[in-house]
Coordinates of N, CA, C and O in Angstrom, one line a residue:
Q1 N 116.2 73.6 96.0 CA 115.8 74.4 94.9 C 114.5 75.2 95.4 O 113.7 74.7 96.2
L2 N 114.4 76.4 94.9 CA 113.3 77.3 95.3 C 112.2 77.2 94.3 O 112.5 77.4 93.1
Q3 N 111.0 77.0 94.7 CA 109.8 77.0 93.9 C 109.0 78.3 94.2 O 108.8 78.6 95.4
L4 N 108.5 79.0 93.2 CA 107.8 80.2 93.3 C 106.4 80.0 92.6 O 106.4 79.5 91.5
V5 N 105.3 80.4 93.3 CA 104.0 80.4 92.7 C 103.3 81.7 92.9 O 103.2 82.2 94.1
E6 N 102.8 82.3 91.9 CA 102.0 83.5 91.9 C 100.5 83.3 92.1 O 100.0 82.4 91.5
F7 N 99.9 84.1 92.9 CA 98.4 84.1 93.0 C 97.9 85.5 92.9 O 98.6 86.5 93.2
G8 N 96.6 85.6 92.6 CA 95.9 86.9 92.7 C 95.6 87.6 91.5 O 94.9 88.6 91.5
G9 N 96.0 87.1 90.3 CA 95.6 87.7 89.1 C 94.1 87.6 88.8 O 93.4 86.8 89.4
G10 N 93.7 88.4 87.8 CA 92.3 88.4 87.4 C 91.9 89.6 86.5 O 92.8 90.3 86.0
L11 N 90.7 89.8 86.3 CA 90.1 90.8 85.5 C 89.5 91.9 86.3 O 88.7 91.6 87.2
V12 N 90.0 93.2 86.2 CA 89.4 94.3 86.9 C 89.2 95.5 86.0 O 89.8 95.6 84.9
Q13 N 88.3 96.4 86.4 CA 88.1 97.6 85.7 C 89.2 98.6 86.0 O 89.8 98.6 87.0
P14 N 89.4 99.6 85.0 CA 90.3 100.6 85.3 C 90.0 101.4 86.6 O 88.8 101.6 86.9
G15 N 91.0 101.7 87.3 CA 90.9 102.3 88.6 C 90.7 101.3 89.8 O 90.8 101.7 91.0
G16 N 90.6 100.0 89.5 CA 90.5 99.0 90.5 C 91.8 98.6 91.1 O 92.8 99.1 90.7
S17 N 91.7 97.6 92.0 CA 92.9 97.1 92.7 C 93.0 95.6 92.7 O 92.0 94.9 92.6
L18 N 94.2 95.1 92.7 CA 94.5 93.7 92.9 C 95.7 93.6 93.8 O 96.6 94.4 93.8
R19 N 95.8 92.4 94.5 CA 96.9 92.1 95.3 C 97.5 90.8 94.9 O 96.8 89.8 95.0
L20 N 98.7 90.8 94.4 CA 99.4 89.6 93.9 C 100.2 89.0 95.0 O 100.8 89.8 95.8
S21 N 100.3 87.7 95.1 CA 101.2 87.0 96.1 C 102.2 86.2 95.4 O 101.8 85.6 94.3
C22 N 103.3 86.1 95.9 CA 104.4 85.2 95.4 C 104.8 84.3 96.6 O 105.4 84.8 97.5
A23 N 104.4 83.0 96.6 CA 104.7 82.1 97.6 C 105.9 81.2 97.3 O 105.9 80.7 96.2
A24 N 106.8 81.0 98.2 CA 107.9 80.2 98.0 C 107.9 78.9 98.8 O 107.3 78.8 99.9
S25 N 108.4 77.8 98.2 CA 108.6 76.6 98.9 C 109.9 76.0 98.6 O 110.5 76.3 97.6
G26 N 110.4 75.1 99.4 CA 111.7 74.5 99.2 C 112.8 75.1 100.0 O 113.7 74.4 100.6
F27 N 112.8 76.4 100.1 CA 113.7 77.2 100.9 C 113.0 78.4 101.6 O 112.0 78.8 101.1
T28 N 113.5 78.8 102.7 CA 113.0 80.0 103.3 C 113.3 81.2 102.4 O 114.4 81.3 101.8
L29 N 112.4 82.2 102.3 CA 112.5 83.3 101.3 C 113.5 84.4 101.8 O 113.9 85.2 100.9
D30 N 113.9 84.4 103.0 CA 114.7 85.5 103.5 C 116.1 85.6 102.9 O 116.8 86.6 103.1
Y31 N 116.6 84.5 102.3 CA 117.9 84.5 101.7 C 117.9 85.2 100.3 O 118.9 85.3 99.7
Y32 N 116.7 85.6 99.8 CA 116.6 86.0 98.4 C 116.0 87.4 98.3 O 115.1 87.8 98.9
N33 N 116.6 88.2 97.3 CA 116.0 89.3 96.8 C 114.9 88.9 95.9 O 115.0 87.9 95.1
I34 N 113.8 89.6 95.8 CA 112.6 89.2 95.0 C 112.3 90.4 94.1 O 112.2 91.6 94.5
G35 N 112.0 90.0 92.8 CA 111.5 91.0 91.8 C 110.2 90.6 91.3 O 109.9 89.4 91.1
W36 N 109.4 91.6 90.9 CA 108.2 91.5 90.2 C 108.4 92.0 88.8 O 108.9 93.1 88.6
F37 N 108.0 91.2 87.8 CA 108.1 91.6 86.4 C 106.8 91.4 85.6 O 106.0 90.6 86.1
R38 N 106.7 92.0 84.5 CA 105.5 91.8 83.7 C 105.8 91.8 82.2 O 106.8 92.4 81.8
Q39 N 105.0 91.1 81.5 CA 105.2 91.0 80.0 C 103.8 91.1 79.3 O 102.9 90.3 79.5
A40 N 103.6 92.2 78.6 CA 102.4 92.5 77.9 C 102.5 91.9 76.5 O 103.7 91.7 76.0
P41 N 101.4 91.6 75.8 CA 101.5 91.1 74.4 C 102.3 92.1 73.5 O 102.0 93.3 73.5
G42 N 103.2 91.5 72.8 CA 104.0 92.3 71.9 C 105.1 93.1 72.5 O 105.8 93.9 71.8
K43 N 105.4 93.0 73.8 CA 106.4 93.7 74.5 C 107.4 92.8 75.2 O 107.0 91.6 75.5
G44 N 108.5 93.3 75.5 CA 109.5 92.5 76.3 C 109.1 92.5 77.8 O 108.2 93.2 78.2
R45 N 109.9 91.7 78.5 CA 109.7 91.6 79.9 C 110.2 92.9 80.6 O 111.3 93.3 80.4
E46 N 109.3 93.5 81.5 CA 109.6 94.7 82.1 C 109.7 94.6 83.6 O 108.8 93.9 84.2
G47 N 110.7 95.1 84.2 CA 110.8 95.1 85.7 C 109.8 96.1 86.3 O 109.7 97.2 85.9
V48 N 109.1 95.6 87.3 CA 108.1 96.4 87.9 C 108.5 96.9 89.3 O 108.4 98.1 89.6
S49 N 109.0 96.0 90.1 CA 109.4 96.3 91.5 C 110.3 95.2 92.0 O 110.2 94.1 91.6
C50 N 111.1 95.6 93.0 CA 111.9 94.6 93.7 C 112.1 95.0 95.1 O 111.9 96.1 95.5
I51 N 112.5 94.0 96.0 CA 112.6 94.2 97.4 C 113.8 93.3 97.9 O 114.0 92.2 97.4
S52 N 114.5 93.9 98.8 CA 115.7 93.3 99.4 C 115.3 92.1 100.3 O 114.2 92.0 100.7
R53 N 116.3 91.4 100.8 CA 116.1 90.2 101.6 C 115.4 90.6 102.9 O 114.4 89.9 103.3
S54 N 115.8 91.7 103.5 CA 115.1 92.1 104.8 C 113.9 92.9 104.6 O 113.1 93.1 105.5
G55 N 113.6 93.4 103.3 CA 112.5 94.3 103.1 C 112.8 95.7 103.3 O 111.9 96.6 103.2
S56 N 114.1 96.0 103.7 CA 114.4 97.4 104.0 C 114.6 98.3 102.8 O 114.5 99.5 102.9
T57 N 114.8 97.7 101.6 CA 115.0 98.5 100.4 C 114.0 98.0 99.3 O 113.8 96.8 99.1
T58 N 113.4 99.0 98.7 CA 112.5 98.7 97.6 C 112.7 99.6 96.4 O 113.2 100.7 96.6
T59 N 112.4 99.1 95.2 CA 112.6 99.9 94.0 C 111.3 99.7 93.1 O 110.7 98.6 93.1
Y60 N 110.9 100.8 92.4 CA 109.8 100.8 91.6 C 110.1 101.4 90.2 O 110.8 102.3 90.1
A61 N 109.5 100.8 89.2 CA 109.6 101.4 87.9 C 108.8 102.7 87.9 O 107.8 102.8 88.6
D62 N 109.2 103.7 87.1 CA 108.5 105.0 87.1 C 107.0 104.8 86.7 O 106.2 105.6 87.2
S63 N 106.7 103.8 85.9 CA 105.4 103.6 85.4 C 104.4 103.2 86.5 O 103.2 103.4 86.3
V64 N 104.9 102.7 87.6 CA 104.0 102.2 88.6 C 104.2 102.9 90.0 O 103.4 102.7 90.9
K65 N 105.2 103.8 90.0 CA 105.5 104.5 91.3 C 104.3 105.3 91.8 O 103.7 106.0 91.0
G66 N 104.0 105.1 93.0 CA 102.8 105.8 93.6 C 101.5 105.0 93.5 O 100.6 105.4 94.2
R67 N 101.5 104.0 92.7 CA 100.3 103.1 92.6 C 100.5 101.7 93.1 O 99.6 101.1 93.6
F68 N 101.7 101.2 93.0 CA 102.0 99.8 93.4 C 102.9 99.8 94.7 O 103.7 100.7 94.8
T69 N 102.7 98.8 95.5 CA 103.5 98.7 96.7 C 104.0 97.2 96.9 O 103.1 96.3 96.9
I70 N 105.3 97.0 97.0 CA 105.8 95.7 97.3 C 106.1 95.5 98.7 O 106.5 96.5 99.4
S71 N 105.9 94.3 99.3 CA 106.1 94.0 100.6 C 106.4 92.6 100.8 O 106.2 91.8 99.9
R72 N 107.0 92.2 101.9 CA 107.3 90.8 102.1 C 107.0 90.4 103.6 O 107.2 91.2 104.5
D73 N 106.6 89.1 103.8 CA 106.5 88.5 105.1 C 107.3 87.3 105.1 O 106.8 86.2 104.6
N74 N 108.5 87.4 105.5 CA 109.4 86.2 105.5 C 108.9 85.0 106.3 O 109.2 83.9 106.0
A75 N 108.2 85.3 107.4 CA 107.6 84.2 108.2 C 106.6 83.4 107.4 O 106.5 82.2 107.7
K76 N 106.0 84.0 106.4 CA 105.0 83.3 105.6 C 105.6 82.9 104.3 O 104.9 82.3 103.4
N77 N 106.9 83.1 104.1 CA 107.6 82.8 102.8 C 106.8 83.4 101.6 O 106.7 82.8 100.5
T78 N 106.3 84.7 101.8 CA 105.5 85.3 100.7 C 105.9 86.7 100.5 O 106.2 87.5 101.4
V79 N 105.9 87.1 99.2 CA 106.1 88.5 98.8 C 104.8 89.0 98.1 O 104.1 88.2 97.4
Y80 N 104.4 90.2 98.4 CA 103.1 90.8 97.8 C 103.4 91.9 96.9 O 104.4 92.7 97.0
L81 N 102.5 92.1 96.0 CA 102.5 93.3 95.2 C 101.0 93.9 95.2 O 100.1 93.3 94.5
Q82 N 100.8 95.0 95.9 CA 99.5 95.6 96.0 C 99.5 96.6 94.8 O 100.3 97.5 94.7
M83 N 98.5 96.5 93.9 CA 98.3 97.3 92.7 C 97.0 98.1 92.8 O 95.9 97.5 92.9
N84 N 97.2 99.4 92.9 CA 96.0 100.3 93.0 C 95.9 101.2 91.8 O 96.9 101.3 91.0
S85 N 94.8 101.8 91.5 CA 94.6 102.7 90.4 C 95.0 102.1 89.1 O 95.8 102.7 88.3
L86 N 94.6 100.8 88.9 CA 95.1 100.1 87.7 C 94.6 100.7 86.4 O 93.5 101.3 86.3
K87 N 95.5 100.7 85.4 CA 95.2 101.2 84.1 C 95.3 100.1 83.0 O 95.9 99.0 83.3
P88 N 94.6 100.3 81.9 CA 94.7 99.3 80.9 C 96.1 98.9 80.5 O 96.3 97.7 80.1
E89 N 97.0 99.8 80.5 CA 98.4 99.5 80.1 C 99.1 98.6 81.2 O 100.2 98.2 80.9
D90 N 98.5 98.4 82.3 CA 99.0 97.4 83.3 C 98.7 96.0 82.9 O 99.2 95.1 83.6
T91 N 97.9 95.8 81.9 CA 97.5 94.4 81.5 C 98.8 93.7 81.1 O 99.5 94.1 80.2
A92 N 99.0 92.5 81.7 CA 100.2 91.7 81.4 C 100.1 90.4 82.2 O 99.3 90.3 83.1
V93 N 101.1 89.5 81.9 CA 101.3 88.4 82.7 C 102.4 88.9 83.7 O 103.4 89.4 83.3
Y94 N 102.1 88.7 85.0 CA 103.0 89.1 86.1 C 103.8 87.9 86.6 O 103.2 86.9 87.0
Y95 N 105.1 88.1 86.8 CA 106.0 87.0 87.3 C 106.7 87.5 88.5 O 107.1 88.7 88.6
C96 N 107.0 86.6 89.4 CA 107.9 86.9 90.5 C 109.2 86.1 90.2 O 109.2 85.0 89.6
A97 N 110.3 86.6 90.7 CA 111.6 86.0 90.5 C 112.5 86.2 91.7 O 112.3 87.2 92.4
A98 N 113.4 85.3 91.9 CA 114.3 85.3 93.1 C 115.7 85.2 92.8 O 116.1 84.5 91.8
D99 N 116.6 85.9 93.5 CA 118.0 85.8 93.4 C 118.7 86.0 94.7 O 118.3 86.9 95.5
K100 N 119.8 85.2 95.0 CA 120.5 85.3 96.2 C 121.3 86.5 96.3 O 121.5 87.1 97.5
W101 N 121.8 87.0 95.2 CA 122.8 88.1 95.3 C 122.4 89.4 94.5 O 122.6 90.5 95.0
Y102 N 121.7 89.2 93.4 CA 121.4 90.4 92.6 C 120.2 91.1 93.1 O 119.2 90.5 93.5
Y103 N 120.3 92.5 93.1 CA 119.2 93.3 93.5 C 119.0 94.3 92.4 O 119.9 95.1 92.0
G104 N 117.8 94.3 91.8 CA 117.5 95.2 90.7 C 116.4 94.7 89.8 O 115.7 93.8 90.1
L105 N 116.2 95.5 88.7 CA 115.0 95.2 87.8 C 115.4 94.7 86.4 O 114.7 94.7 85.5
S106 N 116.6 94.1 86.4 CA 117.1 93.5 85.1 C 116.7 92.0 85.1 O 117.2 91.2 85.9
H107 N 115.7 91.6 84.3 CA 115.2 90.3 84.3 C 116.2 89.2 84.0 O 116.1 88.1 84.5
G108 N 117.3 89.6 83.2 CA 118.3 88.6 82.9 C 119.1 88.1 84.0 O 119.9 87.2 83.9
Q109 N 119.1 88.8 85.1 CA 119.9 88.5 86.3 C 119.3 87.5 87.2 O 119.9 87.1 88.2
Y110 N 118.0 87.2 87.0 CA 117.3 86.2 87.8 C 117.2 84.9 87.2 O 116.9 84.7 86.0
D111 N 117.5 83.8 88.0 CA 117.4 82.4 87.5 C 116.2 81.7 87.9 O 115.7 80.8 87.2
D112 N 115.5 82.1 89.0 CA 114.4 81.4 89.5 C 113.1 82.2 89.3 O 113.0 83.3 89.7
W113 N 112.1 81.6 88.6 CA 110.9 82.3 88.2 C 109.7 81.5 88.5 O 109.7 80.3 88.5
G114 N 108.6 82.2 88.9 CA 107.3 81.6 89.0 C 106.7 81.4 87.6 O 107.2 81.8 86.6
Q115 N 105.5 80.8 87.6 CA 104.8 80.5 86.3 C 104.1 81.6 85.7 O 103.7 81.6 84.6
G116 N 103.8 82.7 86.5 CA 103.1 83.9 86.1 C 101.6 83.8 86.4 O 101.0 82.8 86.5
T117 N 101.0 85.0 86.5 CA 99.6 85.1 86.7 C 99.1 86.3 85.8 O 99.7 87.3 85.8
Q118 N 98.0 86.1 85.2 CA 97.4 87.1 84.2 C 96.7 88.2 84.9 O 95.8 87.9 85.8
V119 N 97.0 89.4 84.6 CA 96.3 90.6 85.1 C 95.7 91.3 83.9 O 96.4 91.7 83.0
T120 N 94.4 91.5 83.9 CA 93.7 92.2 82.8 C 92.9 93.3 83.3 O 92.1 93.1 84.2
V121 N 93.2 94.5 82.8 CA 92.5 95.7 83.2 C 91.7 96.2 82.0 O 92.3 96.7 81.0
A122 N 90.4 96.1 82.0 CA 89.5 96.5 80.9 C 88.1 96.8 81.3 O 87.7 96.5 82.5
S123 N 87.4 97.5 80.4 CA 86.0 98.0 80.6 C 85.9 99.0 81.7 O 85.1 100.0 81.6

């Protein structure tokens, strides 16, 4: 079974940056497509970005395109989400998820999820 743990959340001012990490244990990460999702208070879970097994293909939601960058280091069993030019509307709990076959931003297609990390953009 694959275990996923997110790191790097926190409180930042608008315009600031954060780097989130998704670390895997139990299995090597290269067998899995990885997605980043977020859920803000009062809203549904939103797909943010995803990356293929090899890292050759990436996808971004329009709301974060040009500001966020997803990457992976399979040797470290870790996927990253670099978030720049943060806005208050980016405030949410951010989750990473893994799937062996599905590639995309539909949260219902992922079975394995991390516990989430809080990102707050304010002041």
